[in-house]
Short mmCIF file of C-alpha atoms and ligand atoms in Angstrom, two decimals:
data_model
loop_
_atom_site.label_atom_id
_atom_site.label_comp_id
_atom_site.label_asym_id
_atom_site.label_seq_id
_atom_site.Cartn_x
_atom_site.Cartn_y
_atom_site.Cartn_z
CA MET A 1 -15.85 9.43 -198.99
CA SER A 2 -13.60 11.69 -196.71
CA SER A 3 -12.45 14.34 -198.96
CA ALA A 4 -12.47 14.48 -202.84
CA LYS A 5 -10.26 13.20 -205.77
CA TYR A 6 -9.04 14.99 -208.63
CA ILE A 7 -9.35 13.89 -212.13
CA PHE A 8 -7.80 16.07 -214.82
CA VAL A 9 -8.70 15.58 -218.69
CA THR A 10 -6.11 17.32 -220.61
CA GLY A 11 -6.00 16.54 -224.72
CA GLY A 12 -3.05 16.67 -227.24
CA VAL A 13 -2.52 15.81 -231.11
CA THR A 14 -5.47 18.06 -232.08
CA SER A 15 -8.65 20.13 -230.58
CA SER A 16 -12.23 19.01 -230.92
CA LEU A 17 -11.22 15.27 -229.59
CA GLY A 18 -14.29 15.63 -227.16
CA LYS A 19 -12.84 16.15 -223.61
CA GLY A 20 -16.20 17.34 -222.59
CA ILE A 21 -17.94 13.99 -223.55
CA ILE A 22 -14.94 12.07 -222.11
CA SER A 23 -15.25 13.93 -219.18
CA ALA A 24 -18.92 13.83 -219.06
CA SER A 25 -18.74 10.24 -219.71
CA LEU A 26 -16.44 9.48 -217.12
CA GLY A 27 -18.71 11.58 -214.79
CA LYS A 28 -21.96 9.46 -215.62
CA LEU A 29 -20.12 6.21 -214.47
CA LEU A 30 -18.96 7.05 -211.48
CA GLN A 31 -22.18 9.02 -210.69
CA ALA A 32 -23.87 5.16 -211.74
CA ARG A 33 -21.58 3.74 -209.04
CA GLY A 34 -23.04 6.10 -206.15
CA PHE A 35 -20.51 8.58 -206.18
CA SER A 36 -21.00 12.45 -206.28
CA VAL A 37 -19.30 14.12 -208.63
CA THR A 38 -18.73 17.45 -210.87
CA ILE A 39 -17.26 18.39 -213.95
CA GLN A 40 -15.41 21.77 -214.21
CA LYS A 41 -13.95 23.30 -216.93
CA PHE A 42 -10.56 25.74 -217.78
CA ASP A 43 -10.42 27.77 -220.65
CA PRO A 44 -7.34 29.26 -221.80
CA TYR A 45 -8.80 32.53 -223.37
CA ILE A 46 -8.68 36.04 -222.26
CA ASN A 47 -12.11 36.92 -222.19
CA ILE A 48 -13.79 36.76 -218.64
CA ASP A 49 -16.53 34.41 -220.09
CA PRO A 50 -17.64 33.33 -223.50
CA GLY A 51 -20.29 36.05 -223.22
CA THR A 52 -19.07 38.13 -225.25
CA LEU A 53 -18.08 35.21 -227.90
CA ASN A 54 -19.09 35.17 -231.34
CA PRO A 55 -21.69 31.95 -231.59
CA TYR A 56 -20.48 31.13 -235.21
CA GLU A 57 -16.80 30.87 -233.69
CA HIS A 58 -16.91 29.10 -230.42
CA GLY A 59 -20.80 27.60 -230.32
CA GLU A 60 -23.51 28.64 -227.81
CA CYS A 61 -23.14 30.18 -224.37
CA TYR A 62 -24.47 27.87 -221.81
CA VAL A 63 -26.14 29.49 -218.87
CA THR A 64 -26.18 28.42 -215.50
CA ASP A 65 -28.77 28.63 -212.61
CA ASP A 66 -26.63 31.39 -211.03
CA GLY A 67 -26.48 33.44 -214.39
CA ALA A 68 -22.96 32.37 -215.23
CA GLU A 69 -21.86 32.67 -218.90
CA THR A 70 -20.37 29.69 -219.63
CA ASP A 71 -18.62 27.38 -222.36
CA LEU A 72 -21.15 24.52 -224.18
CA ASP A 73 -19.34 21.98 -222.43
CA LEU A 74 -21.16 22.60 -219.33
CA GLY A 75 -23.89 21.91 -221.25
CA HIS A 76 -23.32 18.03 -221.58
CA TYR A 77 -22.46 17.89 -218.16
CA GLU A 78 -25.54 18.52 -216.91
CA ARG A 79 -27.04 16.73 -219.62
CA PHE A 80 -25.47 13.55 -218.40
CA LEU A 81 -25.11 14.12 -215.12
CA ASN A 82 -28.62 15.93 -214.39
CA GLU A 83 -27.14 18.19 -212.13
CA ALA A 84 -26.72 22.08 -211.72
CA THR A 85 -23.40 23.53 -212.19
CA SER A 86 -22.32 26.78 -211.69
CA GLN A 87 -20.26 29.46 -212.10
CA ALA A 88 -17.11 27.59 -210.24
CA ASN A 89 -17.56 25.37 -213.29
CA ASN A 90 -16.03 27.15 -215.95
CA ILE A 91 -13.33 29.31 -215.41
CA THR A 92 -11.00 31.04 -218.07
CA THR A 93 -7.90 32.61 -218.20
CA GLY A 94 -9.34 36.44 -217.95
CA ARG A 95 -11.36 35.26 -215.06
CA ILE A 96 -7.81 33.99 -213.00
CA TYR A 97 -5.60 37.30 -214.34
CA ASN A 98 -8.75 39.38 -213.27
CA ASN A 99 -9.31 38.08 -209.75
CA VAL A 100 -5.23 38.26 -209.39
CA ILE A 101 -5.35 41.79 -210.46
CA THR A 102 -7.79 42.92 -208.53
CA LYS A 103 -6.07 41.12 -205.33
CA GLU A 104 -3.00 43.11 -206.44
CA ARG A 105 -5.40 46.77 -206.45
CA LYS A 106 -6.28 45.55 -203.29
CA GLY A 107 -3.04 45.44 -201.94
CA GLU A 108 -3.02 41.84 -201.08
CA TYR A 109 0.04 40.76 -202.73
CA LEU A 110 1.76 44.26 -201.06
CA GLY A 111 5.96 44.16 -201.36
CA LYS A 112 5.92 41.25 -203.88
CA THR A 113 6.05 40.72 -207.59
CA VAL A 114 3.07 39.29 -209.25
CA GLN A 115 4.11 36.59 -211.21
CA VAL A 116 2.37 33.66 -213.14
CA VAL A 117 4.06 31.05 -211.00
CA PRO A 118 3.29 31.31 -208.43
CA HIS A 119 0.46 34.09 -208.34
CA ILE A 120 -1.62 32.71 -211.32
CA THR A 121 -0.97 29.40 -211.22
CA ASP A 122 -2.24 29.93 -207.11
CA GLU A 123 -5.05 31.03 -207.98
CA ILE A 124 -6.09 28.44 -210.59
CA LYS A 125 -5.22 26.25 -207.90
CA ARG A 126 -7.94 28.06 -205.73
CA ASN A 127 -10.60 27.41 -208.51
CA ILE A 128 -9.82 23.62 -208.49
CA PHE A 129 -10.31 23.12 -204.60
CA LEU A 130 -13.50 25.58 -204.67
CA LEU A 131 -15.55 22.46 -205.82
CA GLY A 132 -13.79 20.05 -203.67
CA ASP A 133 -13.52 22.07 -200.88
CA SER A 134 -17.59 22.54 -200.57
CA GLY A 135 -17.86 18.73 -199.34
CA LYS A 136 -20.64 17.95 -202.08
CA TYR A 137 -18.70 15.80 -204.15
CA ASP A 138 -16.25 12.63 -204.16
CA PHE A 139 -14.94 13.31 -207.61
CA ILE A 140 -13.99 16.87 -209.11
CA ILE A 141 -13.34 16.16 -212.96
CA THR A 142 -11.42 19.06 -214.09
CA GLU A 143 -11.47 19.38 -217.96
CA ILE A 144 -8.31 21.73 -219.53
CA GLY A 145 -9.51 23.33 -222.61
CA GLY A 146 -7.19 23.38 -225.67
CA SER A 147 -4.57 21.40 -226.73
CA VAL A 148 -0.99 20.83 -224.52
CA GLY A 149 1.73 22.58 -226.09
CA ASP A 150 -0.27 25.80 -226.58
CA ILE A 151 1.10 28.67 -224.59
CA GLU A 152 -2.19 29.65 -223.17
CA SER A 153 -2.92 26.78 -221.28
CA LEU A 154 0.77 26.40 -219.86
CA PRO A 155 -0.29 28.22 -216.48
CA PHE A 156 -3.34 25.31 -216.08
CA VAL A 157 -0.95 22.46 -216.86
CA GLU A 158 1.70 23.82 -214.72
CA ALA A 159 -1.16 24.02 -211.89
CA VAL A 160 -2.21 20.38 -212.52
CA ARG A 161 1.19 19.37 -211.81
CA GLN A 162 1.72 21.08 -208.68
CA VAL A 163 -1.82 19.72 -207.59
CA ARG A 164 -1.00 16.18 -208.54
CA TRP A 165 2.19 16.49 -206.43
CA ASP A 166 0.74 18.17 -203.45
CA LEU A 167 -2.15 15.60 -203.32
CA GLY A 168 -0.33 12.47 -204.63
CA SER A 169 -1.26 9.83 -206.98
CA ASN A 170 -4.05 8.27 -204.84
CA ASN A 171 -5.74 11.60 -204.39
CA ALA A 172 -5.25 13.21 -208.19
CA LEU A 173 -4.80 11.72 -212.06
CA VAL A 174 -4.65 12.69 -215.41
CA ILE A 175 -6.43 11.28 -218.14
CA HIS A 176 -5.09 12.42 -221.31
CA LEU A 177 -7.18 12.62 -224.67
CA THR A 178 -5.25 12.06 -228.15
CA LEU A 179 -6.03 10.84 -231.26
CA ILE A 180 -4.58 7.97 -233.15
CA PRO A 181 -5.08 8.69 -236.87
CA TYR A 182 -5.47 6.47 -239.55
CA LEU A 183 -3.53 6.57 -242.85
CA SER A 184 -5.91 4.89 -245.49
CA ALA A 185 -2.79 4.90 -247.77
CA ALA A 186 -0.94 2.78 -245.22
CA LYS A 187 -4.13 1.32 -243.84
CA GLU A 188 -2.54 1.73 -240.51
CA LEU A 189 -3.22 3.36 -237.16
CA LYS A 190 -0.37 5.65 -236.03
CA THR A 191 0.80 6.16 -232.57
CA LYS A 192 3.10 8.66 -233.39
CA PRO A 193 1.33 11.76 -232.68
CA THR A 194 0.19 10.64 -229.16
CA GLN A 195 3.79 9.44 -228.58
CA HIS A 196 4.63 13.28 -228.88
CA SER A 197 1.93 14.79 -227.28
CA VAL A 198 2.62 12.32 -223.68
CA LYS A 199 6.45 13.68 -224.46
CA GLU A 200 5.25 17.13 -224.29
CA LEU A 201 3.15 16.46 -221.42
CA LEU A 202 6.14 14.83 -219.65
CA SER A 203 8.61 17.94 -220.71
CA TYR A 204 5.81 19.98 -218.29
CA GLY A 205 6.34 17.28 -215.78
CA ILE A 206 3.37 15.30 -215.90
CA GLN A 207 2.81 11.65 -216.62
CA PRO A 208 -0.67 10.59 -217.34
CA ASP A 209 -2.34 7.89 -215.80
CA ILE A 210 -4.82 7.08 -218.57
CA LEU A 211 -4.48 7.50 -222.00
CA VAL A 212 -8.03 7.84 -224.05
CA CYS A 213 -7.32 7.44 -227.70
CA ARG A 214 -9.98 8.25 -230.08
CA THR A 215 -10.15 6.64 -233.15
CA GLU A 216 -12.18 5.56 -236.05
CA HIS A 217 -10.83 2.17 -235.97
CA PRO A 218 -10.53 -0.15 -233.02
CA LEU A 219 -7.11 -0.77 -231.44
CA SER A 220 -5.53 -3.88 -232.20
CA ILE A 221 -3.81 -5.30 -228.91
CA GLU A 222 -0.35 -4.10 -231.04
CA ILE A 223 -1.40 -1.31 -230.95
CA ARG A 224 -2.30 -1.01 -227.27
CA LYS A 225 1.09 -2.40 -226.23
CA LYS A 226 2.95 0.02 -228.34
CA LEU A 227 1.37 3.15 -226.86
CA ALA A 228 1.48 1.58 -223.08
CA LEU A 229 5.57 0.92 -224.03
CA PHE A 230 5.99 4.16 -225.59
CA CYS A 231 3.78 6.39 -223.30
CA ASN A 232 4.80 4.76 -219.67
CA VAL A 233 1.18 3.78 -219.32
CA ASN A 234 -0.60 0.36 -217.71
CA LEU A 235 -1.69 -1.85 -220.93
CA ASN A 236 -5.31 -1.65 -219.11
CA SER A 237 -5.02 2.11 -219.13
CA VAL A 238 -4.82 2.75 -222.82
CA ILE A 239 -8.50 3.14 -223.56
CA GLU A 240 -10.15 3.00 -226.70
CA ALA A 241 -12.54 5.67 -227.61
CA ILE A 242 -13.93 5.07 -230.87
CA ASP A 243 -16.39 7.26 -233.15
CA ALA A 244 -19.97 6.71 -231.99
CA ASP A 245 -23.17 7.12 -233.89
CA THR A 246 -24.31 9.70 -231.21
CA ILE A 247 -22.32 10.98 -227.95
CA TYR A 248 -25.31 9.33 -225.55
CA ASP A 249 -23.40 5.89 -226.52
CA VAL A 250 -19.84 7.14 -225.34
CA PRO A 251 -20.54 6.36 -221.24
CA MET A 252 -21.18 2.60 -222.55
CA LEU A 253 -18.17 2.76 -224.46
CA MET A 254 -15.97 3.67 -221.93
CA ARG A 255 -17.83 1.29 -219.50
CA LYS A 256 -16.88 -1.18 -221.98
CA GLU A 257 -13.24 -0.23 -221.69
CA LYS A 258 -13.49 -0.01 -218.01
CA LEU A 259 -12.37 3.63 -217.70
CA ASP A 260 -14.03 4.13 -214.74
CA GLU A 261 -12.74 1.09 -213.24
CA ARG A 262 -9.10 2.09 -214.07
CA VAL A 263 -10.00 5.55 -212.35
CA LEU A 264 -11.48 3.72 -209.05
CA ALA A 265 -7.94 1.29 -209.06
CA LYS A 266 -5.87 4.52 -209.50
CA LEU A 267 -7.28 6.45 -206.91
CA LYS A 268 -7.64 3.62 -204.73
CA VAL A 269 -11.19 4.04 -204.10
CA THR A 270 -13.31 0.96 -203.41
CA ALA A 271 -16.36 1.00 -205.66
CA LYS A 272 -19.85 0.59 -203.87
CA HIS A 273 -21.26 -1.08 -206.53
CA GLU A 274 -21.39 -1.67 -209.89
CA PRO A 275 -22.65 1.44 -212.46
CA ASP A 276 -26.29 1.47 -212.64
CA LEU A 277 -27.09 2.56 -216.02
CA GLU A 278 -30.41 0.97 -216.33
CA GLN A 279 -32.17 4.23 -217.30
CA TRP A 280 -29.52 5.66 -219.34
CA LYS A 281 -29.66 2.22 -221.37
CA VAL A 282 -33.84 2.55 -221.80
CA PHE A 283 -33.24 5.95 -223.12
CA LEU A 284 -30.42 4.67 -225.65
CA GLY A 285 -33.23 2.00 -226.72
CA LYS A 286 -35.62 4.45 -227.25
CA LEU A 287 -33.87 6.78 -229.29
CA LYS A 288 -32.23 3.73 -231.32
CA ASN A 289 -35.40 2.79 -232.16
CA PRO A 290 -37.91 5.07 -233.17
CA ILE A 291 -41.53 4.37 -233.98
CA ASN A 292 -42.20 7.84 -235.59
CA GLU A 293 -40.53 10.66 -237.11
CA VAL A 294 -41.03 14.56 -237.45
CA THR A 295 -39.28 16.96 -239.31
CA ILE A 296 -39.29 20.35 -237.02
CA GLY A 297 -37.91 23.31 -238.69
CA LEU A 298 -35.25 25.21 -236.91
CA VAL A 299 -35.06 29.23 -237.58
CA GLY A 300 -32.08 30.47 -236.74
CA LYS A 301 -29.40 33.06 -237.39
CA TYR A 302 -26.65 30.89 -236.80
CA VAL A 303 -27.57 27.79 -238.46
CA SER A 304 -24.19 27.33 -240.35
CA LEU A 305 -22.61 26.27 -237.26
CA PRO A 306 -25.25 23.79 -235.37
CA ASP A 307 -22.97 24.43 -232.20
CA ALA A 308 -24.61 27.65 -231.65
CA TYR A 309 -27.82 26.02 -230.92
CA LYS A 310 -26.31 22.78 -229.52
CA SER A 311 -28.89 22.70 -226.22
CA ILE A 312 -31.67 23.13 -228.96
CA ALA A 313 -30.45 20.43 -231.04
CA GLU A 314 -30.18 18.06 -227.73
CA ALA A 315 -33.66 18.95 -226.09
CA PHE A 316 -34.61 17.74 -228.98
CA ILE A 317 -33.04 14.58 -228.73
CA HIS A 318 -34.14 13.76 -225.57
CA ALA A 319 -37.67 14.79 -225.89
CA GLY A 320 -37.71 12.72 -229.33
CA ALA A 321 -36.70 9.69 -227.30
CA GLN A 322 -39.12 10.26 -224.64
CA ASN A 323 -41.86 10.00 -227.85
CA ASP A 324 -40.38 7.29 -229.56
CA CYS A 325 -40.05 9.65 -232.67
CA LYS A 326 -37.06 10.57 -234.26
CA VAL A 327 -36.84 14.71 -234.85
CA ASN A 328 -35.07 15.68 -237.77
CA LEU A 329 -34.10 19.22 -237.76
CA LYS A 330 -34.09 21.24 -240.81
CA TRP A 331 -31.59 24.20 -240.02
CA ILE A 332 -33.66 26.97 -242.13
CA SER A 333 -31.54 30.64 -242.18
CA SER A 334 -34.18 33.49 -241.19
CA GLU A 335 -32.40 35.77 -243.94
CA ASP A 336 -33.35 33.39 -246.70
CA ILE A 337 -37.53 33.68 -245.37
CA HIS A 338 -39.19 36.34 -247.03
CA LYS A 339 -42.87 36.54 -248.12
CA ASP A 340 -42.36 34.74 -251.58
CA THR A 341 -40.12 31.80 -250.29
CA VAL A 342 -42.02 31.34 -246.93
CA GLU A 343 -44.43 28.43 -248.09
CA ASN A 344 -41.49 26.67 -249.85
CA ILE A 345 -39.52 26.77 -247.17
CA LEU A 346 -41.90 25.90 -244.27
CA GLY A 347 -44.82 24.10 -246.01
CA GLY A 348 -44.00 20.48 -245.08
CA LEU A 349 -42.58 21.13 -241.74
CA ASN A 350 -44.45 19.60 -239.10
CA ALA A 351 -43.37 21.83 -236.52
CA VAL A 352 -41.12 25.40 -236.45
CA LEU A 353 -39.09 26.60 -233.88
CA VAL A 354 -38.12 30.06 -234.05
CA ALA A 355 -34.75 30.56 -232.29
CA PRO A 356 -33.12 32.70 -229.77
CA GLY A 357 -30.69 35.50 -231.08
CA PHE A 358 -29.12 38.87 -230.81
CA GLY A 359 -29.02 41.89 -233.52
CA GLU A 360 -30.89 42.42 -236.19
CA ARG A 361 -30.22 40.28 -239.28
CA GLY A 362 -32.50 38.01 -240.14
CA LEU A 363 -35.14 39.60 -237.67
CA GLU A 364 -37.76 40.25 -240.37
CA GLY A 365 -37.76 36.63 -241.47
CA LYS A 366 -38.37 35.52 -238.32
CA ILE A 367 -41.35 37.17 -238.36
CA GLU A 368 -42.60 36.41 -241.64
CA ALA A 369 -42.14 32.67 -240.37
CA ILE A 370 -44.09 32.84 -237.15
CA LYS A 371 -47.00 34.66 -239.06
CA TYR A 372 -46.81 31.70 -241.84
CA VAL A 373 -47.22 29.26 -238.73
CA ARG A 374 -49.46 31.36 -236.96
CA GLU A 375 -52.33 31.67 -240.32
CA ASN A 376 -51.37 27.96 -240.93
CA LYS A 377 -51.99 26.24 -237.40
CA ILE A 378 -48.22 24.69 -237.45
CA PRO A 379 -47.13 23.79 -234.17
CA PHE A 380 -44.77 26.69 -233.06
CA LEU A 381 -42.07 27.43 -230.37
CA GLY A 382 -40.53 30.43 -229.93
CA ILE A 383 -37.52 30.76 -227.89
CA CYS A 384 -36.53 34.22 -225.98
CA LEU A 385 -35.86 36.49 -229.34
CA GLY A 386 -38.36 33.96 -231.04
CA MET A 387 -40.55 34.68 -228.43
CA GLN A 388 -40.25 38.49 -228.75
CA CYS A 389 -40.58 38.33 -232.72
CA ALA A 390 -44.17 36.34 -232.01
CA VAL A 391 -45.40 39.19 -230.51
CA VAL A 392 -43.87 41.68 -232.60
CA GLU A 393 -45.70 39.54 -235.51
CA PHE A 394 -48.85 39.57 -233.55
CA ALA A 395 -49.10 43.44 -232.76
CA ARG A 396 -48.44 44.02 -236.65
CA HIS A 397 -50.64 41.25 -238.02
CA VAL A 398 -53.33 40.99 -235.56
CA LEU A 399 -53.48 44.37 -233.81
CA HIS A 400 -52.43 46.27 -237.37
CA LEU A 401 -50.08 47.91 -235.57
CA SER A 402 -47.80 48.30 -238.35
CA ASP A 403 -44.89 49.47 -237.07
CA ALA A 404 -44.74 47.58 -234.13
CA SER A 405 -41.02 46.08 -233.16
CA THR A 406 -38.39 45.39 -230.39
CA THR A 407 -36.67 48.50 -229.76
CA GLU A 408 -33.45 46.17 -230.52
CA LEU A 409 -34.34 46.08 -234.21
CA ASN A 410 -35.85 49.44 -234.25
CA PRO A 411 -35.08 52.13 -231.57
CA LYS A 412 -37.82 54.60 -232.87
CA THR A 413 -40.87 52.27 -233.53
CA LYS A 414 -44.07 53.87 -232.26
CA HIS A 415 -45.34 50.93 -230.88
CA PRO A 416 -42.54 48.82 -228.47
CA VAL A 417 -43.95 46.33 -227.92
CA ILE A 418 -40.94 44.70 -227.03
CA ASP A 419 -38.33 47.08 -225.23
CA MET A 420 -35.36 47.41 -222.59
CA MET A 421 -35.95 47.40 -219.23
CA GLU A 422 -35.26 50.87 -217.19
CA GLU A 423 -32.76 49.20 -215.56
CA GLN A 424 -31.16 47.87 -218.64
CA LYS A 425 -31.06 51.05 -220.05
CA LYS A 426 -28.41 52.28 -217.67
CA ILE A 427 -26.27 49.50 -218.63
CA THR A 428 -22.75 50.20 -220.58
CA ASN A 429 -20.83 47.31 -220.10
CA LYS A 430 -21.73 44.48 -222.53
CA GLY A 431 -20.22 41.72 -220.30
CA GLY A 432 -22.45 39.85 -217.63
CA THR A 433 -25.07 42.70 -217.88
CA MET A 434 -28.00 40.96 -219.16
CA ARG A 435 -31.36 39.05 -217.17
CA LEU A 436 -29.21 36.00 -216.82
CA GLY A 437 -30.11 32.90 -214.99
CA SER A 438 -32.62 31.17 -212.80
CA TYR A 439 -35.80 32.79 -212.37
CA THR A 440 -39.30 31.72 -210.88
CA CYS A 441 -42.12 32.30 -213.19
CA LYS A 442 -46.01 31.76 -211.99
CA ILE A 443 -48.24 29.98 -214.29
CA LYS A 444 -51.90 30.64 -215.21
CA LYS A 445 -54.13 27.59 -214.04
CA GLY A 446 -55.97 26.14 -217.05
CA THR A 447 -53.58 27.63 -219.51
CA LYS A 448 -51.54 25.01 -222.24
CA ALA A 449 -48.32 26.02 -220.51
CA PHE A 450 -49.92 24.99 -216.86
CA HIS A 451 -50.88 21.08 -218.73
CA ILE A 452 -47.43 21.53 -220.06
CA TYR A 453 -45.66 21.82 -217.28
CA GLY A 454 -47.57 18.95 -215.49
CA ASP A 455 -50.23 21.33 -214.10
CA THR A 456 -47.51 22.97 -211.88
CA THR A 457 -48.14 27.10 -211.06
CA THR A 458 -44.26 27.33 -209.98
CA ILE A 459 -41.15 26.62 -212.34
CA GLN A 460 -37.88 27.97 -212.64
CA GLU A 461 -36.19 29.11 -216.05
CA ARG A 462 -33.06 30.21 -217.24
CA HIS A 463 -32.52 33.29 -219.15
CA ARG A 464 -30.48 35.40 -221.39
CA HIS A 465 -31.56 38.60 -222.45
CA ARG A 466 -31.97 42.41 -222.45
CA TYR A 467 -35.23 43.13 -223.84
CA GLU A 468 -38.86 42.16 -222.47
CA PHE A 469 -42.30 42.24 -223.46
CA ASN A 470 -43.55 45.83 -222.71
CA ASN A 471 -46.43 45.69 -220.68
CA LYS A 472 -48.01 48.67 -221.97
CA TYR A 473 -49.43 46.58 -224.58
CA LEU A 474 -50.52 43.33 -222.58
CA ASP A 475 -54.65 43.84 -222.17
CA GLN A 476 -54.22 44.93 -226.07
CA ILE A 477 -52.53 41.67 -227.29
CA GLU A 478 -54.60 39.34 -224.92
CA GLU A 479 -57.58 40.57 -225.65
CA ALA A 480 -56.55 39.67 -229.20
CA GLY A 481 -55.63 36.33 -228.27
CA LEU A 482 -52.25 35.92 -227.27
CA ARG A 483 -52.42 35.66 -223.89
CA ALA A 484 -49.96 35.72 -221.22
CA ALA A 485 -49.19 32.45 -219.59
CA GLY A 486 -46.78 32.56 -217.11
CA THR A 487 -44.93 35.95 -215.54
CA ASN A 488 -42.25 36.83 -212.94
CA PRO A 489 -44.38 37.36 -209.82
CA GLU A 490 -41.86 39.95 -208.67
CA THR A 491 -41.58 42.31 -211.70
CA GLY A 492 -44.67 41.06 -213.77
CA LEU A 493 -42.25 40.37 -216.80
CA VAL A 494 -44.26 38.30 -219.51
CA GLU A 495 -42.26 35.18 -219.39
CA ILE A 496 -44.81 33.08 -221.66
CA VAL A 497 -47.09 33.71 -224.26
CA GLU A 498 -49.35 31.21 -226.00
CA LEU A 499 -52.34 31.82 -228.79
CA LYS A 500 -55.80 30.76 -227.92
CA ASP A 501 -57.04 29.87 -231.16
CA HIS A 502 -54.11 27.41 -232.50
CA PRO A 503 -53.38 23.78 -232.07
CA TRP A 504 -49.87 24.66 -230.47
CA PHE A 505 -48.49 28.26 -230.45
CA VAL A 506 -46.27 29.08 -227.86
CA GLY A 507 -43.31 31.56 -227.03
CA VAL A 508 -41.26 31.81 -223.80
CA GLN A 509 -38.51 34.21 -222.58
CA TYR A 510 -36.54 31.89 -220.99
CA HIS A 511 -34.31 29.06 -222.28
CA PRO A 512 -35.80 25.86 -221.73
CA GLU A 513 -33.32 24.06 -223.90
CA LEU A 514 -30.65 24.72 -221.29
CA LYS A 515 -32.45 22.36 -218.37
CA SER A 516 -33.40 19.14 -220.61
CA THR A 517 -31.31 16.31 -219.61
CA VAL A 518 -31.55 12.67 -220.62
CA GLN A 519 -33.08 11.92 -217.08
CA ASN A 520 -35.39 14.84 -217.34
CA PRO A 521 -36.04 15.96 -220.87
CA HIS A 522 -37.78 19.15 -220.87
CA PRO A 523 -41.83 19.31 -220.67
CA LEU A 524 -41.99 22.05 -223.39
CA PHE A 525 -39.77 20.25 -225.89
CA VAL A 526 -41.59 16.93 -225.21
CA LYS A 527 -44.94 18.48 -225.96
CA PHE A 528 -43.92 20.18 -228.70
CA VAL A 529 -42.79 16.94 -230.21
CA GLU A 530 -45.78 15.28 -229.21
CA ALA A 531 -47.77 18.65 -231.13
CA ALA A 532 -45.58 17.94 -233.93
CA MET A 533 -46.48 14.03 -234.34
CA ASN A 534 -50.16 15.19 -234.14
CA ASN A 535 -50.08 17.74 -236.71
CA LYS A 536 -48.06 15.29 -239.32
CA LYS A 537 -50.83 12.50 -238.33
CA SER A 538 -53.77 14.80 -238.69
CA SER A 539 -52.42 16.26 -242.32
CA SER A 540 -51.54 13.11 -243.86
N1 LIG B 1 -31.59 39.76 -228.14
C1 LIG B 1 -32.63 39.88 -227.60
C2 LIG B 1 -32.50 40.19 -226.42
O1 LIG B 1 -31.50 40.57 -225.81
C3 LIG B 1 -32.80 38.06 -227.33
C4 LIG B 1 -32.13 37.43 -226.60
C5 LIG B 1 -32.09 35.78 -226.86
O2 LIG B 1 -32.37 35.51 -227.51
N2 LIG B 1 -31.31 35.21 -225.78
O3 LIG B 1 -33.55 40.23 -225.35
#
């Protein structure tokens, strides 16, 4: 294809309808037909990026290879498409305004009054076209965060209207995702909220081309006809999005509803071939027909909102399917763990993961949990803060440096086994200033990590942290049995630790969960689930 086609996904009626999953599913179907696709999200809040948002409110912050802190929907895009995203794939209102204001200060608009229309909308359009202009993609799917009608999303909706007008209906289309609520008293699905939502969109000058309707019950032909008639869309462009058992079913459901066919027809694109979803189906088959089952504890601070650990949970789904094993995650608040409770809480688990996190709360609980799994030889995976806690635990209880700590928890500790790097100490701004994005790690031959990664010595993994293993303690810690299996070749920073006399005890400074996809389940998760299965077998 010569130039990119643009697909916009807006939402109406309520939030949380799953625009991200619909976008990722459509992307998957187009990709499975041989097209190159990328998905982008615009978020209408003022933060420059979600890095400074509370995970309780906003879920996990997803980090890309280029070190962008982004919305968790980008994680879905990568998991579905098996394609890396970048900063260009997630733009917020804050970033748009920041760019415009920076240009204004540089004098790029000299003499002009800088306004929402055209300056903000032009900057939005520039960002829409950035990925298309790279020439790498046949389709750019742009998800507009929030719901139509929100004050915040207006400039984005206006930019979409302009792009559609500029490019014409063969090159740009709008999919509107709405909710068809079921009134149990009346035993009826209701179309009125969708009609209102489409009217609202029309009032901004946008006629949606395709309606995707979230529903708990199948849409009858009558309901489809009604929606088509009142919302001015073709009958075959009313797409049912029925609740699914797993998000990974959605591409198949969208295929059944012919969402991809409608998109291609409207954009006048000839399909290369039918979607090749063989691999996806194999994955679904394994996911739905497990032979084994394990229970793994996830010890973290934000366990009341599982979205805070979205990528970890999804990585377990990929790794479980790979092992034909159902992985039950037991979400454990680290604050509940102390000496008297640890046995009770962790006792029956097949493996334990200690999660990433920030701040002091619950850190001692994480350390207590690690002491327990280390001593009881329960498979352990520590991610980022989880790895740091493993080092602190080891220093305290094996090296007997009783006040050993991370300076994040105790800045005055005599034994800062985890400490901030000198460069980080100079930084005062909190946004976007951590060690972020992809870094190379060299793995020592013969280590467990070396085998886990399929006998490779060079890997790339993504980071998001300020504190590091303090190399002043490296020799001491290694001698006592916790060895640095992987380090950064340029800085010497420790990226992987593993315990010698333990069946499976690995801590990683990076976030392996961010690179696990349906097509490429992450080896650390795959082997960790395997270790949990082995542990279950040997203890039964
Ligand atoms: N709080 C720790 C740090 O900043 C760990 C961060 C994380 O787990 N992502 O280094």
